[in-house]
Short mmCIF file of C-alpha atoms and ligand atoms in Angstrom, two decimals:
data_model
loop_
_atom_site.label_atom_id
_atom_site.label_comp_id
_atom_site.label_asym_id
_atom_site.label_seq_id
_atom_site.Cartn_x
_atom_site.Cartn_y
_atom_site.Cartn_z
CA MET A 9 16.75 -10.01 -16.07
CA ALA A 10 13.56 -9.05 -16.88
CA GLN A 11 11.78 -4.82 -17.50
CA SER A 12 8.37 -7.13 -16.19
CA ILE A 13 4.95 -4.71 -16.17
CA ARG A 14 3.02 -6.80 -14.08
CA SER A 15 6.07 -7.76 -11.25
CA TRP A 16 7.75 -10.56 -10.76
CA TRP A 17 5.76 -12.03 -8.12
CA LEU A 18 2.83 -11.38 -10.45
CA ASP A 19 5.25 -13.93 -12.98
CA ASP A 20 5.76 -15.69 -10.47
CA VAL A 21 2.15 -17.12 -10.10
CA LEU A 22 0.40 -15.94 -13.52
CA GLY A 23 2.65 -19.25 -15.43
CA ARG A 24 0.52 -21.42 -13.65
CA GLU A 25 -2.90 -19.69 -13.75
CA PRO A 26 -4.97 -19.98 -17.21
CA ALA A 27 -5.70 -17.17 -19.03
CA ALA A 28 -8.27 -13.68 -18.17
CA PRO A 29 -11.12 -14.33 -19.06
CA GLU A 30 -13.67 -12.85 -21.02
CA PRO A 31 -14.79 -9.45 -20.13
CA LEU A 32 -18.46 -9.57 -18.65
CA ARG A 33 -20.72 -8.62 -21.92
CA GLY A 34 -24.30 -7.33 -20.85
CA ASP A 35 -26.28 -5.95 -18.03
CA LEU A 36 -26.17 -7.61 -14.63
CA ARG A 37 -28.15 -6.44 -11.19
CA THR A 38 -26.89 -6.82 -7.99
CA ASP A 39 -27.06 -6.35 -4.43
CA VAL A 40 -23.14 -4.64 -3.72
CA CYS A 41 -20.98 -3.63 -6.58
CA ILE A 42 -17.18 -3.33 -6.11
CA VAL A 43 -14.98 -1.64 -8.85
CA GLY A 44 -10.98 -3.00 -8.25
CA GLY A 45 -9.75 -6.34 -7.48
CA GLY A 46 -7.16 -5.85 -5.12
CA PHE A 47 -6.97 -6.12 -1.71
CA THR A 48 -9.20 -3.36 -0.81
CA GLY A 49 -11.99 -5.04 -3.51
CA LEU A 50 -11.25 -8.58 -1.98
CA TRP A 51 -10.76 -8.65 1.64
CA THR A 52 -14.16 -6.10 1.71
CA ALA A 53 -16.28 -8.76 -1.09
CA LEU A 54 -15.43 -11.78 1.29
CA GLN A 55 -15.96 -9.55 4.20
CA ILE A 56 -19.36 -9.08 3.62
CA LYS A 57 -19.94 -12.52 2.42
CA GLN A 58 -18.76 -13.05 6.22
CA GLN A 59 -20.63 -10.96 8.04
CA ALA A 60 -24.30 -11.32 5.43
CA PRO A 61 -24.14 -14.50 3.45
CA SER A 62 -26.97 -13.38 1.07
CA VAL A 63 -25.86 -10.36 0.21
CA ASP A 64 -24.96 -10.89 -3.59
CA VAL A 65 -21.35 -8.92 -4.43
CA THR A 66 -19.82 -8.53 -8.13
CA ILE A 67 -16.28 -7.23 -8.86
CA VAL A 68 -15.22 -5.95 -11.62
CA GLU A 69 -11.95 -5.86 -12.31
CA LYS A 70 -10.33 -4.00 -15.69
CA ASP A 71 -7.50 -6.33 -15.50
CA ILE A 72 -7.05 -8.79 -13.12
CA CYS A 73 -7.20 -9.16 -9.60
CA GLY A 74 -4.09 -8.34 -7.87
CA GLY A 75 -2.82 -7.26 -11.14
CA GLY A 76 -2.89 -3.35 -9.36
CA ALA A 77 -0.25 -2.55 -6.92
CA SER A 78 -1.82 -5.43 -4.81
CA GLY A 79 0.53 -7.47 -6.77
CA ARG A 80 3.02 -5.77 -7.60
CA ASN A 81 4.11 -4.20 -3.62
CA GLY A 82 6.95 -5.04 -1.60
CA GLY A 83 4.51 -7.99 -0.06
CA PHE A 84 6.13 -5.85 4.19
CA CYS A 85 2.55 -6.16 5.74
CA MET A 86 2.58 -4.04 8.41
CA THR A 87 0.17 -2.07 10.85
CA TRP A 88 -1.03 0.96 11.60
CA MET A 89 1.27 1.64 14.48
CA SER A 90 3.73 3.59 12.77
CA LYS A 91 1.40 5.66 11.65
CA ALA A 92 0.19 6.64 15.34
CA THR A 93 1.94 10.17 15.63
CA GLY A 94 -1.89 10.87 12.55
CA VAL A 95 -3.93 7.58 13.79
CA LEU A 96 -4.34 8.62 17.66
CA PRO A 97 -4.76 12.94 17.10
CA LEU A 98 -7.35 12.18 13.86
CA ALA A 99 -9.08 9.85 15.72
CA GLY A 100 -8.91 10.39 19.02
CA GLY A 101 -7.20 8.28 21.97
CA GLN A 102 -9.80 5.13 22.69
CA GLU A 103 -10.90 5.19 19.24
CA GLY A 104 -7.83 5.63 18.17
CA VAL A 105 -6.29 3.20 20.18
CA ARG A 106 -8.73 0.80 19.04
CA LEU A 107 -7.70 1.36 15.47
CA LEU A 108 -4.43 0.59 15.53
CA ARG A 109 -5.22 -2.04 17.75
CA ALA A 110 -7.32 -3.39 14.85
CA ALA A 111 -4.41 -3.29 12.88
CA GLU A 112 -2.42 -5.09 14.49
CA ASP A 113 -4.38 -7.89 15.04
CA GLY A 114 -5.43 -7.67 11.06
CA VAL A 115 -1.86 -8.59 10.49
CA LYS A 116 -2.11 -12.04 12.33
CA ALA A 117 -6.16 -12.59 11.30
CA ILE A 118 -4.32 -12.43 7.79
CA GLY A 119 -1.89 -15.35 8.08
CA GLU A 120 -4.63 -17.13 9.90
CA PHE A 121 -6.96 -16.45 7.15
CA CYS A 122 -3.91 -17.98 4.71
CA ARG A 123 -3.51 -20.91 6.93
CA THR A 124 -7.19 -21.69 7.00
CA HIS A 125 -7.76 -21.69 2.94
CA ALA A 126 -4.86 -23.11 1.82
CA ILE A 127 -3.59 -20.10 0.39
CA ASP A 128 0.49 -20.79 0.33
CA ALA A 129 1.56 -17.11 0.44
CA ASP A 130 4.10 -17.11 1.89
CA PHE A 131 3.37 -15.47 5.10
CA ARG A 132 6.07 -15.16 7.63
CA LEU A 133 5.93 -12.48 11.02
CA ASP A 134 9.43 -12.04 11.13
CA GLY A 135 9.20 -8.19 12.93
CA TRP A 136 10.05 -5.00 10.64
CA LEU A 137 13.52 -3.30 11.88
CA TRP A 138 12.30 1.10 11.40
CA THR A 139 16.05 1.89 10.97
CA ALA A 140 17.83 5.43 10.07
CA THR A 141 20.66 4.85 7.81
CA SER A 142 21.70 8.51 8.19
CA ALA A 143 22.23 11.47 10.99
CA ALA A 144 19.44 13.05 9.99
CA GLN A 145 17.26 10.06 10.40
CA LEU A 146 18.09 8.70 13.80
CA ASP A 147 15.29 9.31 16.14
CA ALA A 148 12.65 9.77 13.01
CA TRP A 149 10.44 6.66 15.14
CA ARG A 150 10.56 8.87 17.78
CA SER A 151 7.91 11.22 18.84
CA THR A 152 5.90 7.57 17.50
CA VAL A 153 7.00 6.05 20.64
CA GLU A 154 6.58 8.63 22.58
CA VAL A 155 2.98 9.36 21.38
CA LEU A 156 1.91 5.31 22.08
CA ASP A 157 3.63 4.87 25.20
CA ARG A 158 1.44 7.57 25.82
CA HIS A 159 -1.23 5.38 25.38
CA GLY A 160 -0.22 2.32 26.89
CA LEU A 161 0.83 0.77 23.67
CA HIS A 162 4.41 -0.65 23.29
CA PRO A 163 5.16 -2.21 20.03
CA PHE A 164 8.52 -1.00 19.35
CA GLU A 165 11.99 -2.35 20.90
CA GLU A 166 14.78 -0.01 20.82
CA LEU A 167 17.67 -1.96 19.68
CA SER A 168 21.23 -0.68 20.39
CA PRO A 169 22.54 -0.19 16.97
CA ARG A 170 25.40 -3.22 16.64
CA GLU A 171 21.79 -5.60 16.69
CA VAL A 172 20.05 -3.99 14.24
CA GLN A 173 22.57 -4.24 12.38
CA ARG A 174 23.16 -7.95 13.32
CA ARG A 175 19.46 -8.44 12.39
CA SER A 176 19.32 -6.67 8.83
CA GLY A 177 22.89 -7.70 8.26
CA SER A 178 24.17 -4.82 7.06
CA ARG A 179 26.51 -1.81 8.65
CA ALA A 180 24.47 1.06 6.43
CA HIS A 181 22.06 1.00 9.62
CA ARG A 182 23.16 3.28 12.74
CA ALA A 183 19.81 3.22 14.55
CA GLY A 184 16.91 1.46 14.60
CA VAL A 185 13.49 -0.05 16.35
CA PHE A 186 11.93 -3.20 15.91
CA GLU A 187 8.39 -3.91 15.74
CA ALA A 188 7.41 -7.91 16.13
CA GLY A 189 3.54 -7.38 14.96
CA VAL A 190 4.38 -6.98 10.97
CA ALA A 191 4.84 -9.58 8.44
CA THR A 192 6.30 -10.12 5.18
CA LEU A 193 4.41 -12.91 2.37
CA HIS A 194 4.15 -13.27 -1.89
CA PRO A 195 1.63 -9.82 -2.47
CA ALA A 196 0.74 -12.27 -6.48
CA LYS A 197 0.15 -15.09 -4.48
CA LEU A 198 -2.54 -14.04 -1.43
CA ALA A 199 -4.14 -12.00 -4.27
CA ARG A 200 -4.59 -14.69 -6.37
CA GLY A 201 -5.53 -17.04 -3.14
CA LEU A 202 -8.25 -14.51 -2.01
CA ALA A 203 -9.92 -14.08 -5.57
CA ARG A 204 -10.32 -17.90 -5.86
CA VAL A 205 -11.49 -17.66 -2.40
CA ALA A 206 -13.95 -14.65 -2.22
CA ALA A 207 -15.47 -17.09 -6.51
CA GLN A 208 -15.92 -20.16 -3.94
CA GLN A 209 -18.06 -18.12 -1.36
CA GLY A 210 -20.12 -16.89 -4.08
CA VAL A 211 -18.69 -13.47 -5.14
CA ARG A 212 -19.15 -12.95 -8.81
CA ILE A 213 -15.70 -11.85 -11.09
CA HIS A 214 -14.91 -10.62 -13.43
CA GLU A 215 -12.07 -9.38 -14.39
CA SER A 216 -10.60 -7.79 -17.52
CA THR A 217 -13.64 -4.92 -17.08
CA ALA A 218 -13.25 -2.65 -16.59
CA MET A 219 -15.60 0.86 -15.16
CA ARG A 220 -15.93 3.12 -18.34
CA ALA A 221 -18.31 5.70 -15.96
CA LEU A 222 -20.41 6.13 -13.15
CA GLN A 223 -23.66 6.59 -12.59
CA ARG A 224 -24.69 8.71 -9.68
CA THR A 225 -28.62 7.75 -9.44
CA PRO A 226 -30.52 6.41 -5.91
CA ARG A 227 -29.89 3.01 -7.53
CA PRO A 228 -26.40 3.78 -8.30
CA GLY A 229 -24.58 1.64 -12.10
CA VAL A 230 -20.94 0.87 -13.17
CA ARG A 231 -20.97 1.07 -16.96
CA THR A 232 -18.39 -1.21 -18.93
CA GLU A 233 -17.89 -1.28 -21.85
CA HIS A 234 -20.71 -4.14 -22.45
CA GLY A 235 -23.57 -3.41 -20.26
CA THR A 236 -24.48 -1.61 -17.60
CA ILE A 237 -24.23 -3.30 -13.57
CA ARG A 238 -27.09 -1.86 -11.20
CA ALA A 239 -26.42 -1.96 -7.33
CA GLU A 240 -27.65 -0.87 -4.09
CA THR A 241 -24.69 0.15 -3.53
CA VAL A 242 -20.80 0.30 -5.61
CA VAL A 243 -17.45 0.13 -3.80
CA LEU A 244 -14.89 2.18 -5.46
CA ALA A 245 -11.58 0.26 -4.65
CA LEU A 246 -9.61 1.58 -7.56
CA ASN A 247 -6.06 2.67 -5.37
CA ALA A 248 -4.51 5.62 -7.47
CA TRP A 249 -6.83 5.48 -10.01
CA ALA A 250 -9.78 7.04 -8.38
CA HIS A 251 -7.41 9.73 -9.47
CA GLU A 252 -9.75 9.81 -12.66
CA LEU A 253 -12.64 10.82 -11.04
CA ALA A 254 -13.13 14.03 -10.84
CA ASP A 255 -13.81 13.79 -7.33
CA PHE A 256 -10.14 12.13 -5.77
CA ARG A 257 -8.22 15.36 -8.65
CA ARG A 258 -7.12 17.66 -4.94
CA SER A 259 -7.37 14.41 -2.25
CA ILE A 260 -5.11 11.97 -3.56
CA LEU A 261 -1.90 12.02 -5.35
CA PRO A 262 -0.54 8.91 -6.94
CA ILE A 263 3.15 7.97 -7.55
CA ALA A 264 4.85 5.54 -8.36
CA PRO A 265 7.39 3.39 -6.34
CA ASP A 266 9.42 1.45 -8.26
CA ALA A 267 11.00 -1.68 -7.56
CA ILE A 268 13.65 -4.89 -8.00
CA ILE A 269 14.27 -8.33 -7.13
CA THR A 270 17.85 -10.74 -7.58
CA GLU A 271 18.52 -13.66 -8.24
CA PRO A 272 18.09 -16.45 -5.05
CA VAL A 273 21.96 -16.01 -3.09
CA PRO A 274 20.60 -17.55 -0.31
CA ASP A 275 24.23 -18.70 0.46
CA LEU A 276 25.05 -14.90 0.41
CA LEU A 277 22.15 -13.95 2.54
CA GLU A 278 23.51 -16.24 5.22
CA SER A 279 26.83 -15.30 5.44
CA MET A 280 25.38 -11.87 6.03
CA GLY A 281 23.47 -13.04 8.74
CA TYR A 282 20.23 -12.05 6.88
CA ARG A 283 18.46 -15.36 7.63
CA ASP A 284 14.93 -14.65 8.05
CA GLY A 285 12.03 -12.81 6.52
CA LEU A 286 12.18 -8.94 8.27
CA ALA A 287 11.49 -6.53 6.90
CA VAL A 288 13.98 -3.49 6.50
CA SER A 289 13.46 0.56 5.99
CA ASP A 290 15.00 3.15 6.56
CA SER A 291 13.36 6.22 7.62
CA ARG A 292 13.63 8.82 3.89
CA LEU A 293 10.16 10.09 2.77
CA GLN A 294 11.22 8.48 -0.63
CA VAL A 295 11.84 4.89 1.52
CA ASP A 296 14.32 2.39 1.32
CA TYR A 297 11.90 -1.11 2.02
CA TYR A 298 13.28 -3.83 1.68
CA ARG A 299 13.26 -7.94 2.53
CA THR A 300 14.57 -11.27 1.35
CA THR A 301 11.86 -14.04 -0.05
CA LEU A 302 11.73 -18.03 0.44
CA ASP A 303 14.02 -18.47 -2.16
CA GLY A 304 17.06 -16.68 -1.09
CA ARG A 305 16.01 -13.32 -3.03
CA ILE A 306 16.27 -9.91 -1.74
CA THR A 307 13.57 -7.47 -3.06
CA LEU A 308 14.32 -3.34 -2.52
CA GLY A 309 11.77 -1.24 -3.26
CA LYS A 310 11.54 2.51 -3.07
CA GLY A 311 9.09 5.34 -2.19
CA GLY A 312 8.76 8.48 -4.82
CA GLY A 313 8.42 7.87 -8.90
CA MET A 314 6.25 9.70 -11.04
CA ILE A 315 3.42 12.08 -10.51
CA PRO A 316 0.82 12.20 -13.52
CA PHE A 317 -0.61 15.02 -14.83
CA ALA A 318 -4.24 16.22 -14.07
CA GLY A 319 -5.64 12.59 -13.18
CA ARG A 320 -4.69 10.80 -16.38
CA VAL A 321 -3.34 8.05 -14.75
CA GLY A 322 -4.58 4.83 -17.46
CA THR A 323 -1.79 3.04 -18.22
CA ARG A 324 0.97 5.31 -16.79
CA PHE A 325 2.06 2.78 -14.25
CA ASP A 326 1.80 -0.52 -16.32
CA THR A 327 5.86 0.65 -17.36
CA PRO A 328 8.61 -0.78 -17.35
CA SER A 329 10.60 0.67 -14.17
CA PRO A 330 13.02 4.33 -15.19
CA ARG A 331 14.46 4.18 -12.21
CA THR A 332 15.88 0.34 -11.88
CA GLN A 333 19.76 2.07 -11.94
CA GLU A 334 19.22 4.12 -9.09
CA VAL A 335 17.29 1.66 -7.34
CA GLN A 336 19.76 -1.06 -7.41
CA ALA A 337 22.58 1.48 -6.15
CA ARG A 338 20.45 1.86 -2.95
CA LEU A 339 21.20 -1.78 -2.76
CA VAL A 340 24.22 -2.29 -3.17
CA ALA A 341 24.42 0.89 -0.25
CA LEU A 342 23.63 -1.40 2.00
CA TYR A 343 25.05 -4.48 0.68
CA PRO A 344 28.14 -3.89 -0.95
CA GLN A 345 28.21 -7.76 -1.18
CA LEU A 346 25.39 -7.77 -3.53
CA ARG A 347 27.89 -5.41 -6.18
CA ASP A 348 27.59 -8.71 -9.02
CA VAL A 349 24.76 -9.93 -8.42
CA PRO A 350 22.70 -9.99 -11.66
CA LEU A 351 19.01 -8.84 -10.79
CA ALA A 352 16.17 -11.01 -11.92
CA ALA A 353 13.18 -8.13 -12.51
CA ALA A 354 12.66 -4.70 -12.15
CA TRP A 355 9.03 -2.66 -12.07
CA ARG A 356 6.95 -0.07 -10.79
CA GLY A 357 3.36 -0.23 -9.61
CA PRO A 358 1.05 2.94 -8.78
CA ALA A 359 0.40 4.15 -4.70
CA ALA A 360 -1.80 6.75 -3.48
CA ARG A 361 -0.41 9.56 -1.31
CA THR A 362 -2.96 11.82 1.08
CA GLY A 363 -2.48 15.04 2.81
CA ASN A 364 -2.69 13.81 6.55
CA GLY A 365 -0.57 10.23 5.19
CA LEU A 366 -3.98 8.40 5.96
CA PRO A 367 -6.08 6.25 4.52
CA CYS A 368 -9.12 7.82 3.74
CA PHE A 369 -13.22 6.86 3.44
CA GLY A 370 -16.36 7.93 2.78
CA ARG A 371 -19.34 8.52 0.55
CA LEU A 372 -19.79 10.01 -2.82
CA ALA A 373 -21.16 13.43 -1.61
CA ASP A 374 -23.76 13.30 -4.65
CA CYS A 375 -25.20 9.98 -3.90
CA ALA A 376 -24.28 8.34 -0.59
CA GLN A 377 -24.59 5.13 -2.60
CA ILE A 378 -21.06 5.19 -3.71
CA VAL A 379 -18.56 4.44 -1.06
CA TYR A 380 -14.85 4.55 -1.68
CA GLY A 381 -11.65 3.39 -0.07
CA HIS A 382 -7.74 4.61 -1.08
CA GLY A 383 -4.84 6.19 0.28
CA TYR A 384 -2.92 4.40 1.74
CA ASN A 385 0.30 6.06 1.09
CA GLY A 386 2.76 2.80 0.63
CA ASN A 387 1.31 0.90 4.07
CA GLY A 388 -2.36 -1.02 2.41
CA VAL A 389 -1.10 -5.19 2.25
CA GLY A 390 -1.87 -5.25 6.03
CA PRO A 391 -4.43 -2.13 6.38
CA SER A 392 -6.61 -3.46 3.86
CA TYR A 393 -8.23 -6.53 5.81
CA THR A 394 -8.79 -3.44 8.35
CA ALA A 395 -10.63 -1.03 5.90
CA ALA A 396 -12.34 -4.03 4.62
CA ARG A 397 -14.00 -3.89 7.89
CA ILE A 398 -14.72 -0.16 7.35
CA LEU A 399 -15.92 -0.38 3.94
CA ALA A 400 -17.81 -3.85 4.38
CA SER A 401 -20.06 -1.42 7.12
CA LEU A 402 -20.88 1.20 4.75
CA ALA A 403 -21.94 -0.90 2.01
CA LEU A 404 -23.92 -2.35 4.42
CA ASP A 405 -25.16 -0.38 5.51
CA LEU A 406 -24.89 -0.85 9.66
CA ASP A 407 -24.36 1.87 12.70
CA ASP A 408 -21.42 0.23 14.04
CA GLU A 409 -18.13 1.36 15.29
CA TRP A 410 -16.65 0.88 11.36
CA SER A 411 -18.84 2.97 9.56
CA ASN A 412 -18.83 5.97 12.62
CA THR A 413 -14.88 5.71 12.37
CA PRO A 414 -12.78 9.15 12.29
CA LEU A 415 -11.81 8.03 9.22
CA VAL A 416 -14.67 7.66 7.53
CA ARG A 417 -15.05 11.74 6.22
CA ARG A 418 -17.87 13.10 6.42
CA GLY A 419 -19.08 14.72 2.88
CA THR A 420 -16.76 16.47 -0.02
CA PRO A 421 -12.72 14.51 0.54
CA GLY A 422 -10.43 17.09 1.88
CA ALA A 423 -8.89 19.03 -1.46
CA PHE A 424 -4.37 19.08 0.11
CA LEU A 425 -3.22 19.87 -3.57
CA PRO A 426 -3.20 22.86 -6.02
CA PRO A 427 -5.44 22.67 -9.18
CA GLU A 428 -3.33 22.19 -12.43
CA PRO A 429 -1.07 23.08 -13.58
CA VAL A 430 0.18 24.06 -10.22
CA ARG A 431 0.12 20.86 -8.93
CA TRP A 432 1.86 18.94 -11.32
CA LEU A 433 4.77 22.00 -11.60
CA GLY A 434 4.50 21.91 -7.74
CA GLY A 435 4.85 18.54 -7.60
CA GLN A 436 8.20 18.52 -9.65
CA LEU A 437 9.49 21.09 -7.95
CA VAL A 438 8.52 18.90 -4.60
CA ARG A 439 10.15 15.98 -5.51
CA ALA A 440 13.59 17.42 -6.78
CA ALA A 441 13.57 19.44 -2.98
CA VAL A 442 13.09 15.94 -1.33
CA GLU A 443 15.65 14.05 -3.43
CA ARG A 444 18.57 17.33 -3.06
CA LYS A 445 17.44 17.06 0.26
CA THR A 446 17.75 13.70 1.08
CA GLY A 447 21.19 13.64 -1.23
CA ILE A 448 22.56 16.67 0.99
CA GLU A 449 21.67 14.80 4.58
CA ASP A 450 23.10 10.89 2.96
CA SER A 451 26.60 12.16 2.61
CA GLY A 452 26.22 14.32 6.12
CA GLY A 453 25.44 17.66 5.09
CA THR A 454 22.59 19.89 5.96
CA PRO A 455 20.38 20.80 3.37
CA ASP A 456 19.73 24.63 2.93
CA ARG A 457 16.70 26.41 4.19
CA ILE A 458 14.53 26.93 1.21
CA THR A 459 15.54 23.19 0.35
CA ALA A 460 14.35 22.18 3.43
CA ARG A 461 11.08 23.94 3.55
CA ILE A 462 9.86 22.71 0.07
CA ALA A 463 10.76 19.67 1.05
CA SER A 464 8.35 19.62 3.37
CA LEU A 465 5.51 20.45 1.43
CA ALA A 466 5.86 16.52 0.26
CA PRO A 467 2.71 14.34 1.83
CA GLY A 468 3.23 11.52 4.06
CA GLY A 469 4.34 8.24 3.39
CA LEU A 470 5.73 5.49 6.12
CA THR A 471 4.56 8.02 8.53
CA PRO A 472 2.43 11.14 8.79
CA VAL A 473 4.79 14.31 7.54
CA SER A 474 3.31 16.59 10.15
CA PRO A 475 1.68 15.04 13.01
CA ALA A 476 -0.40 18.53 13.66
CA SER A 477 -1.66 18.31 10.31
CA ALA A 478 -3.44 15.07 10.99
CA GLY A 479 -6.93 15.76 10.25
CA PRO A 480 -10.08 15.07 7.83
C1 FAD B 9 6.40 -0.87 -6.20
C2 FAD B 9 5.44 -1.08 -4.87
C3 FAD B 9 5.83 -1.19 -3.74
C4 FAD B 9 4.03 -1.46 -2.09
N1 FAD B 9 5.00 -1.65 -1.21
C5 FAD B 9 4.35 -2.33 -0.46
C6 FAD B 9 4.51 -3.00 1.35
O1 FAD B 9 5.27 -2.95 0.75
N2 FAD B 9 3.97 -2.88 1.76
C7 FAD B 9 2.30 -2.30 1.64
O2 FAD B 9 1.73 -1.89 3.18
N3 FAD B 9 2.41 -1.43 1.12
C8 FAD B 9 3.06 -1.21 -0.53
N4 FAD B 9 2.68 -0.44 -1.24
C9 FAD B 9 1.20 -0.15 -1.68
C10 FAD B 9 -0.08 -1.58 -1.22
O3 FAD B 9 0.29 -1.95 -2.82
C11 FAD B 9 -1.25 -0.39 -1.91
O4 FAD B 9 -1.79 0.11 -0.46
C12 FAD B 9 -2.68 -2.13 -1.70
O5 FAD B 9 -1.87 -3.07 -2.31
C13 FAD B 9 -3.48 -1.44 -2.10
O6 FAD B 9 -4.16 -2.55 -2.09
P1 FAD B 9 -6.10 -1.84 -3.29
O7 FAD B 9 -6.82 -2.45 -3.26
O8 FAD B 9 -6.74 -0.62 -3.54
O9 FAD B 9 -5.34 -1.18 -4.84
P2 FAD B 9 -4.78 -2.20 -5.67
O10 FAD B 9 -4.06 -3.69 -5.67
O11 FAD B 9 -4.07 -0.63 -6.92
O12 FAD B 9 -6.33 -2.64 -7.10
C14 FAD B 9 -6.80 -1.30 -7.51
C15 FAD B 9 -7.76 -1.94 -8.59
O13 FAD B 9 -8.46 -0.94 -9.34
C16 FAD B 9 -8.51 -2.12 -11.06
N5 FAD B 9 -8.91 -0.52 -11.72
C17 FAD B 9 -8.29 0.34 -11.96
N6 FAD B 9 -9.37 1.52 -12.75
C18 FAD B 9 -10.38 0.53 -12.99
C19 FAD B 9 -11.26 0.57 -13.91
N7 FAD B 9 -12.08 2.11 -14.15
N8 FAD B 9 -12.17 -0.55 -13.87
C20 FAD B 9 -12.78 -0.96 -12.91
N9 FAD B 9 -11.05 -1.99 -12.58
C21 FAD B 9 -10.21 -0.73 -12.49
C22 FAD B 9 -7.39 -1.88 -11.10
O14 FAD B 9 -6.36 -2.09 -12.44
C23 FAD B 9 -6.19 -2.80 -9.68
O15 FAD B 9 -6.66 -4.17 -10.02
C24 FAD B 9 3.25 -0.97 -2.54
C25 FAD B 9 3.09 0.05 -4.31
C26 FAD B 9 2.91 -0.36 -4.61
C27 FAD B 9 3.18 0.47 -6.54
#
């Protein structure tokens, strides 16, 4: 098995591409400088070009476009419906419904964009099963379904346990709901495809070019190793690396989910009844999520993982996965038939959690011409399309529904993490409690009150942990 520092997805596409270009050398002037060439940066560049073709857009990316989470994720292209208990109270009824519908439309728009621009990203709109694999997880979706119902939205279909097991091919699932509007895709093919289309549309892309310093002047600047880029507006599309800036040290928690992928087993998947691009995940906080690939592999990711000390993100996510056996054990627990199937690769990557489980957008307090967007809490593949609408409106200084949506913070991002070293130590404690609680619940038990209380301090994952706390 390959222990990939990138991901199986990236290794799959990079073999067909020329090596990364030389870094940018010298100074540059541009209208909008986007730092970070993942889905957020790329969709924002494309959105700006669509709305204002004459605006000059430059992306600087320290690695290659898609080298971060965007080329390493599970390829679940989800809506925001599972986050309704956070989105609706935060945004308010009408605006919340608009955002949820926009994110739902965004998934379809991604598929459409791929078709229009010949991006062969294996896009399959086959839906998502949100399931329970232990008694403790039963009905985890109930409050979400109810709040959506109250707002006239009915994206989830309740299935019988037998039907959940039939569609997923796994008897481990005890119950579940199905959302038809979710797709799966090949994330690295999408990221590299978006970079190609962005370049064709005139976006200047400089890979191997890291931002070394941010100049917070009225006309902001991005200093790289070999020069400075001056812009009217800078967009920070940095995902977990935003944590390296003091502005976000206490508002996002970088974590490192791990993932595995098997060798192709199309006949076995067929015999299990798992035939399409259905996405499946359970309801634990350190969620297990998995799907098949077009060539008959199964890939499973696991939430959680390493928490860096004092904002030192750097290359800490660019290591082989240290949890391969643990993640594979989850796959075998779900599908005992896969016990002897060899893994093709294992990897990990950066993700960012926020206090309310929702992404946040805004302008830096000391420089309004620097805008940011991050904190997808493990659900950024689909929502980054909608995020780009928000970031494009902020970057173009538009006064519209996107720049005024309540997901855009006013002032300094809300701090939910304590300072170091309490933050790191507390993080270890909470993570251990989450793991202990999950283990007890998996074996049918009930965790003690202290474990449950400490585990409840974990920030939101797939769904916001505490709907009541959803606020800026
Ligand atoms: C293992 C894993 C599985 C996941 N599975 C799913 C899933 O199935 N579905 C889903 O919706 N979400 C999933 N996610 C989350 C999803 O991948 C992210 O939310 C999404 O890709 C975020 O896109 P982004 O562009 O904001 O971040 P990224 O793709 O991480 O882009 C940020 C970019 O900034 C660059 N950068 C950082 N610092 C600098 C600097 N100083 N100068 C220049 N460039 C810099 C990085 O190299 C990186 O390319 C997963 C994440 C991981 C790690």
